[in-house]
Each structure stands twice: as C-alpha cells, then as structure tokens.
Short mmCIF file of C-alpha atoms in Angstrom, two decimals:
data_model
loop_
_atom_site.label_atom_id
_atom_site.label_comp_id
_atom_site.label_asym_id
_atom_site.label_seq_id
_atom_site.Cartn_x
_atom_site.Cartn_y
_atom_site.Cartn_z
CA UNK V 1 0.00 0.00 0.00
CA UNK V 2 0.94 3.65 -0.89
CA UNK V 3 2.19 5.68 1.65
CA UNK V 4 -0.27 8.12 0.71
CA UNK V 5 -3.13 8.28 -2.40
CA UNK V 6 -2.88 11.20 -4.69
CA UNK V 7 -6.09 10.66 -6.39
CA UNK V 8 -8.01 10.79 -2.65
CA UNK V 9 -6.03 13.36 -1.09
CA UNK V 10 -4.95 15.58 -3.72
CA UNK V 11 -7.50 14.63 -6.45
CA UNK V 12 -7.32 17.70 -8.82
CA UNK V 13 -3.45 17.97 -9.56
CA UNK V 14 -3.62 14.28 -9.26
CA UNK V 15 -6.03 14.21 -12.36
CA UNK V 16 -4.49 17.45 -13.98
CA UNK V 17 -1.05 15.47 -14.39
CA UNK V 18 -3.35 12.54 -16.45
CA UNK V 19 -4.48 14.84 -18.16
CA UNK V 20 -1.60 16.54 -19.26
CA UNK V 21 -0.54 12.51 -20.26
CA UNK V 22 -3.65 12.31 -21.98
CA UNK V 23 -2.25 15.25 -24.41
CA UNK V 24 0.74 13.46 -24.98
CA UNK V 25 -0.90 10.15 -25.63
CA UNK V 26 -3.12 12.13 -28.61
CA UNK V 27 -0.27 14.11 -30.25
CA UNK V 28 2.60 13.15 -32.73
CA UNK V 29 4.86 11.55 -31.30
CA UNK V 30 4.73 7.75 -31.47
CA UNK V 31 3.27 4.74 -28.89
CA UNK V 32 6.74 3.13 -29.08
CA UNK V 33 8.80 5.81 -28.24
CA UNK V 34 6.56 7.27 -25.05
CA UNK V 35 6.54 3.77 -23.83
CA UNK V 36 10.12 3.51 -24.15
CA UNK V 37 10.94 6.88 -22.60
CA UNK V 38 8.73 6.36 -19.65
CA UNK V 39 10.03 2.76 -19.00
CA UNK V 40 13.49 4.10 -19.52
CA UNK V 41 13.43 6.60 -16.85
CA UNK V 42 11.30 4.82 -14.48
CA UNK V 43 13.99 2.42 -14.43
CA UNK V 44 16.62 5.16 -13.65
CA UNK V 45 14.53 6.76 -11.19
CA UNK V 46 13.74 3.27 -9.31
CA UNK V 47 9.80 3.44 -9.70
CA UNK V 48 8.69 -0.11 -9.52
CA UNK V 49 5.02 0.73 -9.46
CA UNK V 50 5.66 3.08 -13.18
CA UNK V 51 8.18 0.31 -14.43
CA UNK V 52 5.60 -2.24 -14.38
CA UNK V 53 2.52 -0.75 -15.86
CA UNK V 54 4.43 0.92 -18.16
CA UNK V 55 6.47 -2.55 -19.73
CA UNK V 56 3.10 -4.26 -19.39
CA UNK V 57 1.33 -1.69 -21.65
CA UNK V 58 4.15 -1.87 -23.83
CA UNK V 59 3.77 -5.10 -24.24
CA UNK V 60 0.09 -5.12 -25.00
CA UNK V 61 1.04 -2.68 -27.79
CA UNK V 62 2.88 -4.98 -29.41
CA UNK V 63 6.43 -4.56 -28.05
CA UNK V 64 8.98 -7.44 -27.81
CA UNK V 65 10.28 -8.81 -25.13
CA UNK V 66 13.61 -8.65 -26.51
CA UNK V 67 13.56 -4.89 -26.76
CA UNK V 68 12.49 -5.01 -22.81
CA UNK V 69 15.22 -6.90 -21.87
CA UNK V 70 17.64 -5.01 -23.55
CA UNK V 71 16.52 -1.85 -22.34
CA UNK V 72 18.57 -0.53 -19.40
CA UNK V 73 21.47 -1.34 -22.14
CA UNK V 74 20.17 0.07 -24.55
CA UNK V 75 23.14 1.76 -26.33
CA UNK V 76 24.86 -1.55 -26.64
CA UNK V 77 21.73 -3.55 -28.06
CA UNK V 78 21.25 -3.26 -32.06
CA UNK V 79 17.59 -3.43 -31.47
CA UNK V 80 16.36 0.00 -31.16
CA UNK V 81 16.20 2.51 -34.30
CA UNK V 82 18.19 6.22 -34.48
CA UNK V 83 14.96 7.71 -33.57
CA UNK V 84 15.03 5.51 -30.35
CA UNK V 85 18.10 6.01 -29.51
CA UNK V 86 17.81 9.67 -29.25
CA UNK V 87 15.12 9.99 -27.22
CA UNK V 88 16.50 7.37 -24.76
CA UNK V 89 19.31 10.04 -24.98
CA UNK V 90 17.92 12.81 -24.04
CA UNK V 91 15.39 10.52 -21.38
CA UNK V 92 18.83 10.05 -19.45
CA UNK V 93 19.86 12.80 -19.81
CA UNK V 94 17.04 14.48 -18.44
CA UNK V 95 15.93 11.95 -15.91
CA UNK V 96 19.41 12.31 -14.67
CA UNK V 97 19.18 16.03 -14.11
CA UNK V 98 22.81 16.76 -16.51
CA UNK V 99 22.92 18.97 -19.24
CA UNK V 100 21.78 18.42 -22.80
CA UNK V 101 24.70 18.34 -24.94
CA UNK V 102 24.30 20.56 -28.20
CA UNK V 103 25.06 17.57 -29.63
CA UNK V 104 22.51 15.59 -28.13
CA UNK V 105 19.96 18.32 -28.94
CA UNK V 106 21.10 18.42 -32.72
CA UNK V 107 20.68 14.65 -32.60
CA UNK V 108 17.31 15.16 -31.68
CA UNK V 109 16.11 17.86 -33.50
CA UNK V 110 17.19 15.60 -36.64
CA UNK V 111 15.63 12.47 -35.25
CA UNK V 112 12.83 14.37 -34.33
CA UNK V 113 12.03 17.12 -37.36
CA UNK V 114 9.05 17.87 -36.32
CA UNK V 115 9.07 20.34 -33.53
CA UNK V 116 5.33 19.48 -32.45
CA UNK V 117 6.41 15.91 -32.06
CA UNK V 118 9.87 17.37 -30.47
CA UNK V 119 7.69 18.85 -27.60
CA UNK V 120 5.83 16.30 -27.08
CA UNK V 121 8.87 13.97 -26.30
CA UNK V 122 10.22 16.66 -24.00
CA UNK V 123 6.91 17.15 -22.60
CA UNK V 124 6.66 13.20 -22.16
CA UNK V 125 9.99 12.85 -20.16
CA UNK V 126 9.30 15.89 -18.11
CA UNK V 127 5.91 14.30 -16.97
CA UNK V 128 7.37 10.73 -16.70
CA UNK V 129 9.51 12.12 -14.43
CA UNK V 130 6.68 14.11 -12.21
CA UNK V 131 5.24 11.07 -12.04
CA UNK V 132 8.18 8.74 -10.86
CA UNK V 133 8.71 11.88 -8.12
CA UNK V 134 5.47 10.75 -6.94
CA UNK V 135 6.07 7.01 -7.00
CA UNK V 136 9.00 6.35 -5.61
CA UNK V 137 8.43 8.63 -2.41
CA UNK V 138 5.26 7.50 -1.71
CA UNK V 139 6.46 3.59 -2.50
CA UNK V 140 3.66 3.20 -4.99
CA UNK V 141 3.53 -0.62 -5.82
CA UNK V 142 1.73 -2.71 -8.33
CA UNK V 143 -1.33 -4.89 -7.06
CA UNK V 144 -0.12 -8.14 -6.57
CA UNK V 145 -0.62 -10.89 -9.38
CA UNK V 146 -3.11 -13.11 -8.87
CA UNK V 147 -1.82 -16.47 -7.94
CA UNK V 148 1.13 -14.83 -7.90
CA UNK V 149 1.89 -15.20 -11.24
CA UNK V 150 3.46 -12.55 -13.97
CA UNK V 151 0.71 -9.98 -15.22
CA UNK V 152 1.13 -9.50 -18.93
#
C-alpha cells in the first residue's frame, strides 16, 4: 500500500497530471517511443510501481520482449532505431538532471524534425519524471498478481 493516495487526497493535480498525459498520448509523437521513454526513466529513477505498468502496456502494444530486456542497455543492443536512440538520450539525460549536450539536442532535432512531435517527447519525459517523483516517495507498488503469477 501507498504511503499516501494522490487521487483521494490531492485529487485535482492528481487528475491534472493525467491529463496533461492524456495530451501526450493524442499528439505526434509515437506509442513506441513514449513507452520507451517512460520505462526508460522509471527504471533510472527506481519506480517499480511506473516500471511495471508501463512494460506491461508496452507489451500489449505490441512490443517485444527482446527490446524489454535489452533496455537498461540500450546503447549496446542493435535493437532499437536512431529515432530511439535519441530519445533514450535525451530521457537520461534528463531523468538524470545533466545537461543536454548541443550535440545531443542536434541529434534530436534531426531524429525528431518535427518540432510538435519534439515537444511532445520533452513534454513526455518531463511528466514521466513528475510522475516517478510521486512514485518512488510514496512507494507506490503494483497490485499483486493473482496467484502470484506474472501480469502480462
């Protein structure tokens, strides 16, 4: 159990954060690479409770397992495209709290040409990260599995 509920006690910028997700979810920039970038930096941030719905939706989209797995290595795994790999980039960065190269911004703004889709990746890691700030304080877990098996 949560150490405290958002959506009880503080129920409107509880909702206004989904919200804002909701936005993100209905603009340009792809399934694959949200899912990705939230998984990414709910790893690095330690958020079990984000980590796990976020790698099961993923996997309901269609994502491999493979790709999963491979994950926290990601720059070492062939499996992920350019476009990928740059906003796993600039996820670490950013979830990190370092600067963003020039570089790294120049390798984004080419994977990423489209400057709506641009802001919605920032956007996307920026609220991934609000919500891991939430998690991981307030030791958010997933429900159990029933039997105790894996939820997919």
């Amino acid at each position: 159990m949560a150490r405290l509920d958002m959506g009880s006690t503080a129920p409107e910028p509880y909702k206004a954060l989904g919200q804002a997700q909701g936005a993100i979810d209905t603009g340009p920039l792809e399934a694959t690479v949200r899912e990705l970038a939230k998984i990414r930096a709910s790893q690095l941030n330690g958020c079990v409770f984000c980590v796990d719905m976020h790698t099961r939706q993923a996997r309901r989209s269609g994502e491999s397992q493979d790709r999963l797995d491979q994950l926290p290595v990601w720059e070492e795994s062939e499996l992920f495209t350019p476009k990928e790999r740059a906003a796993l980039a600039y996820t670490e960065a950013v979830t990190r709290q370092v600067r963003v190269a020039d570089a790294l911004w120049q390798d984004v703004c080419e994977q990423f040409p489209d400057e709506a889709e641009r802001g919605h990746l920032v956007a996307q890691v920026a609220l991934i990260n609000a919500f891991n700030r939430l998690g991981v304080p307030l030791e958010m877990r997933p429900a159990p599995a029933p039997g105790g098996s894996r939820r997919d």
